[in-house]
Structure formats: structure tokens, C-alpha cells
Short mmCIF file of C-alpha atoms in Angstrom, two decimals:
data_model
loop_
_atom_site.label_atom_id
_atom_site.label_comp_id
_atom_site.label_asym_id
_atom_site.label_seq_id
_atom_site.Cartn_x
_atom_site.Cartn_y
_atom_site.Cartn_z
CA MET C 1 88.60 113.55 109.28
CA ALA C 2 91.27 111.38 110.92
CA THR C 3 93.69 114.45 111.20
CA ALA C 4 91.23 116.45 113.28
CA THR C 5 90.82 113.58 115.45
CA THR C 6 94.42 112.66 116.02
CA ALA C 7 95.58 116.28 116.25
CA ALA C 8 92.65 117.01 118.45
CA ALA C 9 94.35 117.13 121.89
CA PRO C 10 97.46 119.44 121.73
CA MET C 11 96.53 121.36 124.97
CA ILE C 12 95.93 117.98 126.93
CA ALA C 13 99.10 116.63 125.55
CA ARG C 14 101.28 119.48 126.67
CA SER C 15 99.89 119.60 130.15
CA LEU C 16 100.64 115.95 130.45
CA THR C 17 104.45 115.58 129.70
CA ALA C 18 105.19 112.27 131.17
CA GLU C 19 108.27 113.02 133.22
CA ALA C 20 107.89 110.52 135.91
CA ALA C 21 105.81 108.01 134.02
CA PRO C 22 107.66 105.33 132.18
CA ALA C 23 106.77 104.46 128.37
CA SER C 24 103.89 102.13 128.42
CA ALA C 25 103.51 98.79 126.67
CA ARG C 26 99.79 98.67 127.15
CA GLN C 27 97.12 101.26 127.89
CA ALA C 28 94.26 100.72 130.41
CA SER C 29 91.66 102.09 128.20
CA PRO C 30 91.56 103.56 124.75
CA ARG C 31 90.95 107.06 125.45
CA GLU C 32 93.62 107.37 127.99
CA PRO C 33 96.75 109.28 126.91
CA PHE C 34 99.49 107.07 126.11
CA ASN C 35 102.97 107.90 127.37
CA MET C 36 105.74 107.64 124.90
CA THR C 37 109.40 108.13 124.70
CA LEU C 38 110.39 109.01 121.18
CA ARG C 39 113.99 109.41 119.90
CA ILE C 40 113.88 111.98 116.91
CA ASN C 41 117.14 113.31 115.46
CA ASP C 42 119.31 111.77 118.42
CA ARG C 43 117.10 113.77 121.06
CA GLU C 44 114.61 112.23 123.23
CA HIS C 45 111.13 113.41 123.56
CA ARG C 46 108.54 112.36 126.16
CA VAL C 47 104.82 112.98 125.29
CA ALA C 48 101.54 111.58 126.26
CA LEU C 49 99.26 111.54 123.32
CA ASP C 50 96.11 109.80 121.97
CA VAL C 51 97.47 106.54 120.79
CA ARG C 52 95.73 107.03 117.46
CA THR C 53 98.29 109.81 116.91
CA THR C 54 100.41 109.23 113.69
CA LEU C 55 104.22 109.89 113.80
CA LEU C 56 103.52 112.66 111.19
CA ASP C 57 101.04 114.39 113.55
CA THR C 58 103.35 113.93 116.32
CA LEU C 59 106.20 115.52 114.68
CA ARG C 60 104.21 118.36 113.32
CA GLU C 61 101.59 119.23 116.01
CA HIS C 62 103.22 118.20 119.14
CA LEU C 63 107.18 118.31 118.47
CA GLY C 64 107.22 121.62 116.31
CA LEU C 65 108.98 119.49 113.60
CA THR C 66 107.12 120.77 110.61
CA GLY C 67 109.68 119.70 107.96
CA ALA C 68 107.77 116.37 107.32
CA LYS C 69 104.60 117.44 105.22
CA LYS C 70 101.15 116.07 105.14
CA GLY C 71 100.46 115.72 101.34
CA CYS C 72 97.78 113.02 101.35
CA ASP C 73 97.79 111.25 104.84
CA HIS C 74 97.29 108.03 103.11
CA GLY C 75 100.67 106.76 102.15
CA GLN C 76 100.19 107.80 98.34
CA CYS C 77 102.52 110.66 97.94
CA GLY C 78 105.71 110.38 99.99
CA ALA C 79 105.70 114.01 101.27
CA CYS C 80 105.79 112.49 104.90
CA THR C 81 108.95 110.48 104.40
CA VAL C 82 111.24 110.03 107.39
CA LEU C 83 113.76 107.43 108.13
CA ILE C 84 113.20 104.94 111.04
CA ASP C 85 116.31 103.14 112.06
CA GLY C 86 117.78 104.27 108.82
CA GLN C 87 114.90 102.82 106.71
CA ARG C 88 112.43 105.05 104.61
CA MET C 89 109.02 104.85 106.06
CA LEU C 90 105.73 106.83 105.72
CA SER C 91 105.01 108.74 108.86
CA CYS C 92 101.53 109.22 108.08
CA LEU C 93 100.93 105.41 108.09
CA THR C 94 102.98 104.99 111.34
CA LEU C 95 101.54 105.24 114.85
CA ALA C 96 103.86 107.21 117.15
CA ALA C 97 103.42 104.38 119.60
CA SER C 98 104.92 102.04 117.29
CA VAL C 99 108.32 103.84 117.05
CA GLN C 100 109.42 103.82 120.63
CA GLY C 101 112.68 102.09 120.99
CA ARG C 102 113.44 103.04 117.22
CA SER C 103 115.43 106.04 116.12
CA VAL C 104 113.69 108.64 113.87
CA ALA C 105 115.49 111.13 111.40
CA THR C 106 113.52 113.95 110.00
CA ILE C 107 114.73 116.55 107.71
CA GLU C 108 115.40 118.76 110.43
CA GLY C 109 118.20 116.42 111.54
CA LEU C 110 120.01 116.38 108.24
CA VAL C 111 122.07 119.61 108.80
CA GLN C 112 125.71 118.87 109.59
CA ALA C 113 127.37 119.36 112.86
CA ASP C 114 129.13 122.47 111.67
CA GLY C 115 125.76 123.95 110.49
CA ALA C 116 126.41 123.27 106.96
CA LEU C 117 123.78 121.60 104.41
CA HIS C 118 123.75 117.92 103.97
CA PRO C 119 125.40 117.27 100.58
CA MET C 120 121.74 116.01 99.55
CA GLN C 121 120.12 119.50 100.52
CA GLN C 122 123.01 121.32 98.66
CA ALA C 123 122.33 119.11 95.71
CA PHE C 124 118.90 120.00 95.52
CA ILE C 125 119.52 123.59 95.56
CA ASP C 126 122.33 123.25 93.00
CA HIS C 127 120.04 121.56 90.59
CA ASP C 128 116.98 123.64 91.10
CA ALA C 129 115.25 120.49 92.17
CA PHE C 130 112.08 122.17 93.83
CA GLN C 131 109.49 124.56 92.97
CA CYS C 132 106.88 124.97 95.71
CA GLY C 133 109.04 123.08 97.94
CA TYR C 134 106.01 121.14 99.45
CA CYS C 135 107.32 117.68 98.54
CA THR C 136 111.00 118.50 99.06
CA PRO C 137 111.67 117.40 102.57
CA GLY C 138 110.22 114.00 101.77
CA GLN C 139 112.10 113.93 98.51
CA ILE C 140 115.36 114.62 100.19
CA MET C 141 114.90 112.13 103.01
CA SER C 142 113.90 109.43 100.61
CA ALA C 143 116.88 110.28 98.34
CA VAL C 144 119.08 109.91 101.33
CA GLY C 145 117.52 106.41 102.08
CA CYS C 146 117.72 105.57 98.31
CA VAL C 147 121.47 106.22 98.13
CA ARG C 148 122.05 104.35 101.42
CA GLU C 149 120.13 101.37 100.04
CA GLY C 150 122.38 101.31 97.03
CA HIS C 151 119.56 102.04 94.79
CA ALA C 152 120.83 105.31 93.18
CA THR C 153 123.08 103.46 90.71
CA ASN C 154 121.70 105.00 87.59
CA GLU C 155 118.89 107.22 86.44
CA ALA C 156 116.43 104.48 85.74
CA SER C 157 116.97 103.02 89.26
CA ILE C 158 116.80 106.51 90.90
CA ARG C 159 113.48 106.98 89.07
CA GLU C 160 112.16 103.56 90.10
CA TYR C 161 113.25 103.85 93.68
CA MET C 162 112.07 107.33 94.15
CA SER C 163 108.55 106.76 92.56
CA GLY C 164 107.00 106.77 95.84
CA ASN C 165 107.55 110.54 96.19
CA LEU C 166 105.31 112.66 93.94
CA CYS C 167 106.01 116.19 92.89
CA ARG C 168 103.14 118.10 91.63
CA CYS C 169 105.30 120.77 90.33
CA GLY C 170 107.10 118.20 88.14
CA ALA C 171 110.61 118.84 89.24
CA TYR C 172 111.57 115.22 88.65
CA ALA C 173 114.24 115.65 86.10
CA ASN C 174 116.25 118.00 88.38
CA ILE C 175 115.49 115.66 91.60
CA VAL C 176 117.30 112.83 89.49
CA ALA C 177 120.13 115.03 88.68
CA ALA C 178 120.40 116.15 92.24
CA VAL C 179 120.50 112.79 93.54
CA THR C 180 123.08 111.67 90.84
CA GLN C 181 125.26 114.62 92.18
CA ALA C 182 124.97 113.66 95.88
CA ARG C 183 124.94 109.95 95.75
CA SER C 184 128.89 109.82 96.04
CA ALA C 185 128.87 112.30 99.21
CA THR C 186 125.84 110.82 100.95
CA MET G 1 89.96 106.35 113.46
CA GLN G 2 88.19 104.72 116.27
CA PRO G 3 89.89 104.65 119.52
CA PHE G 4 91.80 101.42 120.57
CA VAL G 5 93.87 99.99 123.12
CA PHE G 6 97.45 99.85 121.93
CA GLU G 7 99.86 96.93 123.12
CA ALA G 8 103.42 96.38 121.94
CA VAL G 9 104.67 92.68 122.35
CA THR G 10 108.31 91.58 121.95
CA THR G 11 107.72 87.58 121.69
CA THR G 12 105.72 85.36 119.67
CA ARG G 13 104.10 83.94 122.73
CA ASP G 14 103.18 87.24 124.00
CA ALA G 15 101.70 88.16 120.54
CA VAL G 16 99.73 84.86 120.51
CA ALA G 17 98.54 85.22 124.01
CA ALA G 18 97.37 89.05 123.17
CA GLY G 19 95.73 87.77 120.04
CA THR G 20 93.95 85.02 121.85
CA ARG G 21 92.84 87.20 124.76
CA GLY G 22 91.53 89.82 122.18
CA ARG G 23 89.91 87.24 119.97
CA ALA G 24 92.09 88.25 116.79
CA GLY G 25 90.55 86.27 113.86
CA SER G 26 90.35 86.24 110.26
CA SER G 27 87.34 88.40 110.05
CA LEU G 28 87.51 91.92 109.13
CA GLN G 29 85.45 92.76 112.29
CA SER G 30 87.82 90.86 114.40
CA PRO G 31 88.11 93.13 117.61
CA THR G 32 91.85 92.71 117.79
CA GLN G 33 94.28 93.16 114.81
CA PHE G 34 98.14 92.60 114.53
CA LEU G 35 100.03 95.51 113.38
CA ALA G 36 103.22 94.75 111.28
CA GLY G 37 104.08 97.21 108.55
CA GLY G 38 100.82 99.01 108.92
CA THR G 39 100.52 100.14 105.28
CA THR G 40 97.33 98.65 104.80
CA LEU G 41 96.08 98.39 108.48
CA ILE G 42 96.64 102.04 109.43
CA ASP G 43 95.18 103.47 106.18
CA LEU G 44 92.04 101.19 106.48
CA MET G 45 91.69 102.29 110.11
CA LYS G 46 92.03 106.00 109.06
CA LEU G 47 89.15 105.33 106.64
CA ASN G 48 87.10 103.57 109.53
CA VAL G 49 86.89 100.59 107.24
CA MET G 50 88.79 98.55 110.01
CA GLN G 51 87.69 99.44 113.61
CA PRO G 52 89.76 97.26 115.94
CA GLU G 53 89.45 97.74 119.70
CA HIS G 54 92.71 96.43 120.23
CA VAL G 55 96.00 96.54 118.15
CA VAL G 56 98.67 94.46 118.91
CA ASP G 57 102.14 95.85 117.62
CA ILE G 58 104.27 92.83 116.72
CA ASN G 59 107.13 94.84 115.18
CA ALA G 60 109.63 94.11 117.87
CA LEU G 61 109.44 90.64 116.74
CA ASP G 62 111.70 91.27 113.90
CA ARG G 63 114.52 90.51 116.09
CA SER G 64 113.44 86.89 116.40
CA GLU G 65 113.15 84.28 113.72
CA LEU G 66 110.36 86.36 112.33
CA GLY G 67 112.76 88.78 110.99
CA ARG G 68 115.17 86.24 109.28
CA ILE G 69 115.85 85.17 105.95
CA GLU G 70 117.50 81.69 105.39
CA ALA G 71 118.50 80.41 102.06
CA THR G 72 119.77 76.62 101.82
CA ASP G 73 119.66 74.05 99.26
CA ARG G 74 116.57 72.87 100.61
CA GLY G 75 114.65 75.91 100.22
CA LEU G 76 114.16 79.62 101.14
CA ARG G 77 112.78 80.47 104.78
CA LEU G 78 111.26 83.97 105.11
CA GLY G 79 110.30 85.30 108.58
CA ALA G 80 106.80 86.85 108.41
CA LEU G 81 108.29 90.18 109.60
CA VAL G 82 110.80 90.40 106.79
CA ARG G 83 110.09 93.38 104.62
CA MET G 84 109.63 93.05 100.90
CA ALA G 85 112.38 95.32 100.15
CA GLU G 86 114.90 93.68 102.36
CA ALA G 87 113.93 90.26 100.96
CA ALA G 88 114.70 91.69 97.46
CA ASP G 89 117.93 93.03 98.35
CA HIS G 90 119.11 90.00 100.31
CA PRO G 91 122.46 88.64 99.22
CA GLN G 92 121.52 84.99 99.88
CA VAL G 93 118.20 85.57 97.97
CA ASN G 94 119.99 87.24 95.12
CA ARG G 95 122.93 85.25 94.90
CA LYS G 96 120.95 82.04 94.21
CA ALA G 97 118.38 83.96 92.15
CA ARG G 98 118.93 81.64 89.29
CA ARG G 99 117.93 78.65 91.36
CA TRP G 100 115.47 80.65 93.52
CA PRO G 101 112.19 81.74 92.44
CA SER G 102 113.40 84.82 90.59
CA HIS G 103 110.28 86.81 90.99
CA LEU G 104 110.92 86.94 94.67
CA CYS G 105 113.51 89.36 93.85
CA LEU G 106 111.54 90.94 91.10
CA LEU G 107 108.35 91.46 92.51
CA PRO G 108 109.15 93.69 95.19
CA ALA G 109 111.90 95.28 93.53
CA SER G 110 110.43 96.39 90.36
CA ARG G 111 106.71 96.70 90.56
CA PHE G 112 105.62 98.16 93.79
CA ALA G 113 106.20 101.39 95.31
CA THR G 114 109.07 102.15 97.41
CA TRP G 115 107.45 103.09 100.59
CA PRO G 116 104.86 100.52 101.14
CA ARG G 117 107.56 98.15 99.95
CA SER G 118 109.91 99.18 102.52
CA ALA G 119 107.27 99.05 105.29
CA ALA G 120 105.37 96.08 103.86
CA THR G 121 106.34 92.95 105.77
CA SER G 122 106.01 89.54 104.32
CA PHE G 123 103.57 89.27 107.10
CA SER G 124 101.18 91.89 105.89
CA ALA G 125 101.71 91.21 102.13
CA PRO G 126 99.92 87.73 101.94
CA ALA G 127 97.55 88.70 104.55
CA VAL G 128 96.63 91.86 102.59
CA ARG G 129 92.85 92.47 102.78
CA THR G 130 90.82 91.95 99.65
CA PHE G 131 89.22 94.94 98.73
CA ALA G 132 87.07 96.47 96.15
CA THR G 133 86.40 100.11 95.40
CA SER G 134 83.51 101.66 93.50
CA PRO G 135 83.02 105.33 92.86
CA THR G 136 80.88 105.93 96.20
CA ALA G 137 82.39 103.30 98.56
CA THR G 138 85.42 101.43 99.57
CA ALA G 139 84.13 98.12 100.48
CA THR G 140 86.11 95.57 102.37
CA SER G 141 83.02 93.52 103.21
CA ALA G 142 82.75 96.01 106.16
CA ALA G 143 79.27 95.16 107.09
CA PRO G 144 78.54 91.63 106.75
CA GLY G 145 75.48 90.78 104.85
CA SER G 146 75.22 94.15 103.36
CA GLY G 147 76.18 92.90 100.01
CA CYS G 148 78.82 94.51 97.50
CA ALA G 149 78.67 97.99 96.44
CA ALA G 150 80.88 97.43 93.55
CA LEU G 151 78.84 94.54 92.06
CA ASP G 152 77.11 96.80 89.57
CA GLY G 153 79.62 99.86 89.54
CA PHE G 154 82.96 100.59 87.87
CA ASN G 155 84.47 97.19 88.21
CA ARG G 156 87.12 96.86 85.78
CA THR G 157 89.75 96.30 88.41
CA HIS G 158 87.60 93.67 90.40
CA ALA G 159 87.75 89.90 90.26
CA VAL G 160 86.44 87.56 87.61
CA LEU G 161 87.50 84.19 89.31
CA GLY G 162 86.50 83.04 92.69
CA THR G 163 83.59 85.45 92.98
CA SER G 164 80.12 85.02 94.62
CA GLU G 165 77.12 87.21 94.56
CA ARG G 166 78.36 88.74 97.55
CA CYS G 167 81.93 89.64 96.71
CA ILE G 168 84.02 90.56 93.47
CA ALA G 169 86.86 92.11 95.41
CA THR G 170 90.24 91.47 94.13
CA TYR G 171 93.04 90.12 96.21
CA PRO G 172 95.47 92.92 95.48
CA GLY G 173 98.88 91.54 96.56
CA ASP G 174 101.53 89.98 94.60
CA PHE G 175 103.45 87.83 97.08
CA ALA G 176 100.79 85.32 97.44
CA GLN G 177 101.00 84.22 93.86
CA ALA G 178 104.56 83.35 94.00
CA LEU G 179 104.09 81.45 97.38
CA ILE G 180 101.20 79.43 95.84
CA ALA G 181 103.11 78.63 92.56
CA PHE G 182 105.95 77.36 94.50
CA ASP G 183 104.13 75.18 96.92
CA ALA G 184 105.18 77.22 99.74
CA THR G 185 104.24 76.34 103.34
CA VAL G 186 103.41 78.72 106.13
CA ASP G 187 104.13 78.28 109.99
CA ILE G 188 101.48 79.50 112.12
CA ALA G 189 101.73 80.20 115.90
CA GLY G 190 98.46 79.97 118.10
CA PRO G 191 97.11 79.17 121.27
CA GLN G 192 97.07 75.32 120.61
CA GLY G 193 100.66 75.55 119.53
CA SER G 194 102.46 75.71 116.18
CA ARG G 195 101.06 74.09 112.82
CA THR G 196 102.34 74.31 109.27
CA ILE G 197 99.97 74.32 106.08
CA ALA G 198 100.23 74.67 102.37
CA PHE G 199 99.96 78.29 101.83
CA ALA G 200 97.42 77.71 99.09
CA GLU G 201 95.12 76.69 102.26
CA LEU G 202 95.44 80.02 103.82
CA HIS G 203 93.14 82.24 101.99
CA ARG G 204 89.47 81.50 101.74
CA ARG G 205 86.97 82.32 98.74
CA PRO G 206 84.36 84.88 99.71
CA ASN G 207 81.26 82.72 99.09
CA GLU G 208 78.62 83.71 101.65
CA THR G 209 80.88 85.12 104.20
CA PRO G 210 83.28 87.62 102.28
CA ASP G 211 84.27 89.16 105.68
CA ILE G 212 86.10 86.07 106.71
CA GLU G 213 89.33 85.82 104.54
CA SER G 214 91.45 83.15 105.95
CA THR G 215 91.57 79.97 107.56
CA LEU G 216 93.35 81.32 110.72
CA GLN G 217 91.78 80.56 113.99
CA PRO G 218 91.38 83.05 116.71
CA GLY G 219 94.64 84.29 118.16
CA GLU G 220 96.82 82.67 115.41
CA MET G 221 99.47 84.59 113.47
CA LEU G 222 101.82 83.71 110.61
CA THR G 223 105.42 83.29 111.57
CA THR G 224 107.52 82.08 108.82
CA PHE G 225 107.11 81.07 105.09
CA PHE G 226 109.28 78.15 103.47
CA VAL G 227 109.62 77.99 99.70
CA PRO G 228 111.10 74.56 98.80
CA THR G 229 113.62 73.94 96.16
CA GLN G 230 111.83 72.36 93.22
CA PRO G 231 112.90 71.52 89.62
CA TRP G 232 110.95 74.71 88.35
CA SER G 233 112.81 77.01 90.92
CA ARG G 234 115.40 77.28 88.25
CA ARG G 235 113.48 79.12 85.76
CA SER G 236 110.58 81.52 86.72
CA LEU G 237 109.24 84.86 86.00
CA TYR G 238 106.51 87.27 87.39
CA VAL G 239 104.82 89.71 85.09
CA LYS G 240 102.54 92.33 86.35
CA VAL G 241 100.34 94.47 84.11
CA ARG G 242 98.84 97.68 85.45
CA ASP G 243 97.96 101.08 84.50
CA ARG G 244 100.72 102.92 86.02
CA GLU G 245 104.65 102.18 86.20
CA SER G 246 104.67 102.15 89.79
CA TYR G 247 102.55 102.24 93.06
CA GLU G 248 99.66 100.40 91.59
CA PHE G 249 97.93 97.16 92.11
CA ALA G 250 98.01 94.49 89.43
CA LEU G 251 95.32 94.61 86.74
CA ALA G 252 96.53 91.20 85.85
CA SER G 253 99.57 89.35 86.95
CA ALA G 254 100.99 85.95 86.50
CA VAL G 255 103.92 83.88 88.19
CA VAL G 256 105.10 81.26 85.62
CA ALA G 257 107.71 78.78 86.51
CA LEU G 258 109.02 76.00 84.13
CA ASP G 259 110.80 72.77 84.76
CA LEU G 260 112.36 72.19 81.32
CA ASP G 261 114.02 69.01 79.78
CA GLY G 262 115.79 70.46 76.85
CA ASP G 263 112.75 71.72 74.81
CA ARG G 264 110.10 69.63 76.78
CA VAL G 265 108.18 70.92 79.56
CA ARG G 266 108.21 68.77 82.24
CA ASP G 267 106.08 70.71 84.54
CA ALA G 268 104.60 74.32 84.71
CA ARG G 269 103.40 76.30 87.50
CA ILE G 270 101.24 79.22 87.18
CA ALA G 271 99.48 81.49 89.42
CA LEU G 272 97.36 84.39 88.72
CA GLY G 273 96.85 87.72 90.35
CA GLY G 274 94.83 90.77 90.02
CA VAL G 275 91.74 88.80 88.66
CA ALA G 276 90.61 86.90 91.41
CA THR G 277 89.27 87.04 95.12
CA ARG G 278 92.33 85.31 96.38
CA ALA G 279 95.76 84.21 94.62
CA MET G 280 94.93 81.45 92.31
CA ALA G 281 96.90 78.67 91.01
CA ARG G 282 96.55 77.19 87.59
CA ARG G 283 98.62 74.06 87.64
CA ARG G 284 99.19 71.27 85.06
CA SER G 285 101.92 68.46 85.65
#
């Protein structure tokens, strides 16, 4: 399984935190750990990982940011949605090495400076827009992106532009209501 | 996913140099692949269908002409790294929608899922790999000469045009049909310099070598697409039929553009998708 391979070296990664080594543009050999500087939620993280490691596995397995979820690992469910330079992207189909020099926002970064929930998070609670909660971080990040893109104009548009985020519990109606509520505040 | 050497480049020249050094070619087995949006490449690498030894990340090139959209009276120029969603929302494209191929707005905006669309770049969309699935295997001509696993299987979504005994895989993209119907050209940068070809000349039929999908030479990469203003640009539509409302390749699709003189059709441009091994034009003047 690809996930076992890419998450395979947490012990090696931790012991090789690249403090002095600069972020590389090119490795010498395929199995050599790749030094990377990643900017996640306005904080810099320096890691040395197998270059095959996806952004999703990096967040969850190596940075302790387990908000983004692995639903399918093949770009079909949207549970891994994050914002990269403000754009909605699937972190399971993004190599961590590819996001050096870009700014990544995850669900953990949505909380406001004063500790209050982001309006979109609050709206999801207000409208009971989740049941098991597994798709929810992806839904919320996607909703934030959708509103910023100007695509949350009406129900049909919200449904179309959020169609990449699946919810097996079927909370779609309430998700649409939540996005409708939060769009003016986002 | 097989191990590979990762290299990020920041200029077209460096990208071509890395591609040439690594013998990046149009075959599925090419040892070097360019990485743009990654929505197909990374997925196929996870499935071990594609196993490049060297991946050249060209995303930083979106700060150059490869990331630009320019609409003039002569035509529409799209850099190869422009994202489908970005093109659909672009004010220059939208404002001229009545004169521009309207489906350039429609196709990313209405019929393709949001994530792959936001990540899928123009670069990757036309160069999307042809693939076929059968219940037991996802074949993308991974092993040349091994034949087609899908030929006798559940092949409802596969190609009926442009096939051979070796391949019935469908070209699954949408963008190429528009480019072909509108006589678009594509600029290619390579070790021998730049060249421009009709987009219709980019893809190859499978014939006996289904693993070789395009006419790109080793080290070459697409840089920009140009869609010229033509009489039929004023009136066009893209229709995509599929089993689901969203996030689904076309079962069948068509781009149709008409040059009308009152009630008389002076020229009709038609391109088909979802039914052929590459985007196909059906043209009648």
C-alpha cells in the first residue's frame, strides 16, 4: 500500500531534522531523505522525509496535524482538502516536496487569533452539518475556499462547487445551509 | 509508489534541460515525468501504473508565461500551467465569452469536480493519460506488448473510435476536444528550441504502440495554447453526458461550434470525447 510506504520512516525522519541543511531542489539518490522547509498555518517546519511522502501523510504522520483526513488517498473523496496559497487542493495527491515555497492552510489554522472558531466552523455547528465528523475538516476547508472563489452564490452553485467533498453520512443539506450562513462572514 | 529522484525547476530552460537529461518522452515508460497539477500523475504513481525514476516539478513555472491568460481580438492564449478553474473564472475569458469558445468556461466550471479542476492544469489536461479500466486491472498500456486487459471485459466506457487490437482505452479529458474543434495550436519547448504545431497533431492513435501517446520528442514540454478567433467562435457549446452529475469522465461528449449566416450554417466544427482513444474532430466545411 502506498500509505505504508510513504509513512514508513517516522523514526528516521525525526532523527534527521534538517536544521543546518538548506531545502534541496534536487536529491542525489531516490532513497535519500529529502530536506524540506514547509510553511503550514504560518509556521515553518523543517523535515527530512522520503520524497514520495504526500502532503497529507506529512501533516498527519510527521507534523502531528491530524485534522486533514485520509478518506480514499486517491483524490476522490475530498477529506484531505487543504488550502495551498489560498487554493483548494487535495493533499493526498500533492507531494510535500512540491509545496516548498508555498503557504499551506489546514483546519487547525482556521481558529481565530482570539481563540474563537472561524465563522465557517461555527456555521457547521449551528446547522448540525456533520454526523461522524470524518469528512468535516475537508468540507470546512473546501467551503472556505468555495466562498473565497465567489462560488457560494446560491444553493445550486454551492452544491456544484462543493461536489468534490463526499459525506457518507449524508449531511449535505445542512452543509449547504452552513455555507450559506457563513459566506458573508468568511 | 516506486522511489524516484525529485527535482524542482524554476525556468522553462531548466525544465527542458532536466527533461532531456532524463529522457522525458511521450511513452508511459518514460524514465522522467514532468509534474504539474499531479492529479493524474501522482494517482497513477500510487497505483504503480507509472513508475518514473525522475520527477521534474514544474509548478514554479506558473510565475512565467506558462501561468498567463491573454485574450485579444486575435485569440486566446493560455499558458500550460493555467489551472482549469482559473481559466473558467478569468474575467478576460468570461467577458468575451460570447465571442470566445464558450465551453472553455463551461467545461471546467460545470462538469468536472472541484478539486481536480482546481489542481488540474491546462498542461496536464490535454496530456491526460489515456486509460481503460476492467474489473481486474487498470491498464494504461503499462507493459508494452502485453495486450489489452479490457478488450473482452466490462468495456462500456471504452473507446469505439481510433482503436486497435492492442488498445480500446478512452482519452478521458475534456479540454482537448475544444482545442481540436477550434483549430488551436500548441507551443512546445524542447532541446532543439521551440516549435508550434496544430493541437490536432499532438496525440497519436494507439495502433501497435499504445504506450506512446503523443508526438512529443524526448525532453519536450508544452508551454502555451493558442485558440484563434474564428467565425464559429461566436457560437459554441460543450455537452458532456455521464453517469454522475459531477466528478466523472464523459461517457460521451461533444464540442459543437457553428458559423451561421442567418439560418444557413456556413461552417460547423465538431469534436467528440469519451468515445475515442484521442480527442477526435468531425469537421465539415
